[in-house]
Structures are given as structure tokens and as C-alpha cells.
C-alpha positions as protocol buffer text, in pm:
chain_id: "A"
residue {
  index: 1
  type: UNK
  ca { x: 0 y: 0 z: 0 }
}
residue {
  index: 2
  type: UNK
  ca { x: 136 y: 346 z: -57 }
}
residue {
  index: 3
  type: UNK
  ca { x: 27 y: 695 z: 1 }
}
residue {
  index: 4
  type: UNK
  ca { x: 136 y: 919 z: -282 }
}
residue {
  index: 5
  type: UNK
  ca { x: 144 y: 1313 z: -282 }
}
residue {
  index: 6
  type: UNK
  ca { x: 140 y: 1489 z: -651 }
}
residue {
  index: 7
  type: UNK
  ca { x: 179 y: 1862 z: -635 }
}
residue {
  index: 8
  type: UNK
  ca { x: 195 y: 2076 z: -970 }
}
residue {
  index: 9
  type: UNK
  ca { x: 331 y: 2395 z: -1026 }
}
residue {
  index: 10
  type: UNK
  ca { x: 29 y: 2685 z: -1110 }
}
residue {
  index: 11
  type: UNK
  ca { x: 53 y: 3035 z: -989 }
}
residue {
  index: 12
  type: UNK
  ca { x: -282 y: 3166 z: -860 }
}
residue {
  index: 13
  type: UNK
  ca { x: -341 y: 2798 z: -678 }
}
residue {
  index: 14
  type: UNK
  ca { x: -168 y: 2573 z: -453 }
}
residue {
  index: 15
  type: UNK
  ca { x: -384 y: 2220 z: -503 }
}
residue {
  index: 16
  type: UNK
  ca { x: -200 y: 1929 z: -553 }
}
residue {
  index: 17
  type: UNK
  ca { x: -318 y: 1551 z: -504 }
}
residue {
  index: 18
  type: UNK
  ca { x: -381 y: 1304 z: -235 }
}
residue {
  index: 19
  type: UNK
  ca { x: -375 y: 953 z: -351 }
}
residue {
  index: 20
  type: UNK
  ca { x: -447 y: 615 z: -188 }
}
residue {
  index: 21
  type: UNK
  ca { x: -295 y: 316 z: -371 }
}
residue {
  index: 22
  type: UNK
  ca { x: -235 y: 9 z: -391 }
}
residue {
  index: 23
  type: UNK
  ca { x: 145 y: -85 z: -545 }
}
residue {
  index: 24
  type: UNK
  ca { x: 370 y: -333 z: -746 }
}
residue {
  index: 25
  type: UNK
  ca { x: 715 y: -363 z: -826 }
}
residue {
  index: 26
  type: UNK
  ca { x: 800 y: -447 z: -1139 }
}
residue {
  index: 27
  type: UNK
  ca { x: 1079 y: -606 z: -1294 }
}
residue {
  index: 28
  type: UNK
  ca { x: 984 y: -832 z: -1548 }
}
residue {
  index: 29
  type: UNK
  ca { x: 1227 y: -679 z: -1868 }
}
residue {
  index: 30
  type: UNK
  ca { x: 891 y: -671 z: -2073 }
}
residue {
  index: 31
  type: UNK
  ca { x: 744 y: -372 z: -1877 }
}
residue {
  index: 32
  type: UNK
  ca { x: 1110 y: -214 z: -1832 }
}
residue {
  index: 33
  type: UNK
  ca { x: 1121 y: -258 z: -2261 }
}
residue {
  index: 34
  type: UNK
  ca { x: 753 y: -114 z: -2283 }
}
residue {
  index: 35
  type: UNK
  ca { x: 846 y: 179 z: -2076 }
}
residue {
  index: 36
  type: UNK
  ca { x: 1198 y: 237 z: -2093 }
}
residue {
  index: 37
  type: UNK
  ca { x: 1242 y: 627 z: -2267 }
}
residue {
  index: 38
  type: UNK
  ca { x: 1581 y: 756 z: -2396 }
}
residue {
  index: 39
  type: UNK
  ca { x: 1560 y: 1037 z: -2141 }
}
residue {
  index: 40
  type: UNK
  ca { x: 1620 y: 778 z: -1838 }
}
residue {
  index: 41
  type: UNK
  ca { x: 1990 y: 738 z: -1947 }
}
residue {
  index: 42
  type: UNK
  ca { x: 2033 y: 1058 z: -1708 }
}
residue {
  index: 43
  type: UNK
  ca { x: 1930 y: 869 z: -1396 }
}
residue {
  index: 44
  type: UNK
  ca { x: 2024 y: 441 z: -1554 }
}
residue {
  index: 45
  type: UNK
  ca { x: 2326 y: 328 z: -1736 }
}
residue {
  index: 46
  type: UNK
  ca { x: 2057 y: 141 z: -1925 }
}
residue {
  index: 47
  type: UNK
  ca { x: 1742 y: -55 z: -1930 }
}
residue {
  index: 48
  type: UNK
  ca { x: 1911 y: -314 z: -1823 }
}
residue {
  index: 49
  type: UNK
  ca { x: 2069 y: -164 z: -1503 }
}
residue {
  index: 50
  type: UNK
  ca { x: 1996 y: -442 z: -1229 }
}
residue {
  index: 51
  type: UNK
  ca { x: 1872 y: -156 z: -999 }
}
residue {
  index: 52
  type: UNK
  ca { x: 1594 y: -5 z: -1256 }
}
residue {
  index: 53
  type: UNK
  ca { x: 1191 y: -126 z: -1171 }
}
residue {
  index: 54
  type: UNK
  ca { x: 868 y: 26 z: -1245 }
}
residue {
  index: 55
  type: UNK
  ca { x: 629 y: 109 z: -953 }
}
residue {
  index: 56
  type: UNK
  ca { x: 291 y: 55 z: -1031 }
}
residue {
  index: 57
  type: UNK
  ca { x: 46 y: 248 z: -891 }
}
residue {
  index: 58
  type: UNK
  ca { x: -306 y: 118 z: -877 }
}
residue {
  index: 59
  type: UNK
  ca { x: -547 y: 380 z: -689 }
}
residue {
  index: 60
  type: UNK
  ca { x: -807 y: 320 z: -444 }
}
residue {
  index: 61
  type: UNK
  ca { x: -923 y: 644 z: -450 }
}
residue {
  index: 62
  type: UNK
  ca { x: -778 y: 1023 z: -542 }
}
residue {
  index: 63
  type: UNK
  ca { x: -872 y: 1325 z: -378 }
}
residue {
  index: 64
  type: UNK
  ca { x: -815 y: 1689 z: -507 }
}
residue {
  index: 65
  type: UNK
  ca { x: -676 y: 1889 z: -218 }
}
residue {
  index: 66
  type: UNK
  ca { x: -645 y: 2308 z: -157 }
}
residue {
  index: 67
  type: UNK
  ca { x: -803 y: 2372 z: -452 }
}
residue {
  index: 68
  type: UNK
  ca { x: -968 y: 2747 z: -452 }
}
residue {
  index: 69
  type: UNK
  ca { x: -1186 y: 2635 z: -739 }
}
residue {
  index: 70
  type: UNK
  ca { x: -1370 y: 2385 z: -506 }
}
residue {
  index: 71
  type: UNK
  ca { x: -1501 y: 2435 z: -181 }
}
residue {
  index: 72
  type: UNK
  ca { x: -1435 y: 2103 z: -29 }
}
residue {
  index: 73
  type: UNK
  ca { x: -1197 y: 1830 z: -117 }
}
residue {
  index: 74
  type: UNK
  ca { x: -1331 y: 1603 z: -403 }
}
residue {
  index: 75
  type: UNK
  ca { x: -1267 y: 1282 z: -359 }
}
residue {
  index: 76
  type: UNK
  ca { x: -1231 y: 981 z: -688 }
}
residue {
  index: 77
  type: UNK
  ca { x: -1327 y: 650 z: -513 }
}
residue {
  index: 78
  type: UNK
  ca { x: -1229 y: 320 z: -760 }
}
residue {
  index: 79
  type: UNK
  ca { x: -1379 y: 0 z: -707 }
}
């Protein structure tokens, strides 16, 4: 289980979201293949760097926090 925090950068509002998930790890070469983008060579030797994974993220639910466009927290509940 995980608790994951995704903030983004907007001027005139601070929101960011809240989400409740379950997770995998990942390291089946398949899924590294599938995903792998030229850009990670600044953080992996390469895709087949024994230390690279992919964390999947599965959520349970997401909520939309400080948002001034809303007056309460909306929340995404998946089944």
C-alpha cells in the first residue's frame, strides 16, 4: 500500500493531489522494454541496469486537495 502526494506547479493555486494506492514492483524486462524512454539514461546506465523497476500504482481512491476552485476536497473513489 502506498500513500502518494502529486503537487503541480500553477501560480494563482496551490492544489496538488492526495492519492491512496495500492502498489507493485516491477521487474519483469517486458514492462522495463515497454516503458523504458531515452531520457532515463540521465538517472540508468541502461534498461538493463539491475537496480531499474517500475512502480505501479493502482489507486483506491484520489482526492483533489487546496483547490480554490472547489469548496471542499473532491474525492475519486475506484472499485
Amino acid at each position: 500500500k502506498a500513500h502518494v502526494l502529486i503537487g503541480y506547479d500553477e501560480t494563482n493555486n496551490r492544489s496538488f493531489l492526495e492519492i491512496d494506492a495500492n502498489v507493485e514492483i516491477l521487474k519483469d524486462q517486458e514492462t522495463i522494454d515497454w516503458i523504458w524512454n531515452k531520457q532515463d539514461k540521465s538517472f540508468f546506465d541502461s534498461k538493463d541496469d539491475s537496480n531499474l523497476c517500475v512502480i505501479k500504482v493502482i489507486p483506491k481512491s484520489i482526492k483533489i486537495m487546496n483547490d480554490k476552485k472547489l469548496d471542499t476536497p473532491q474525492t475519486i473513489t475506484f472499485d
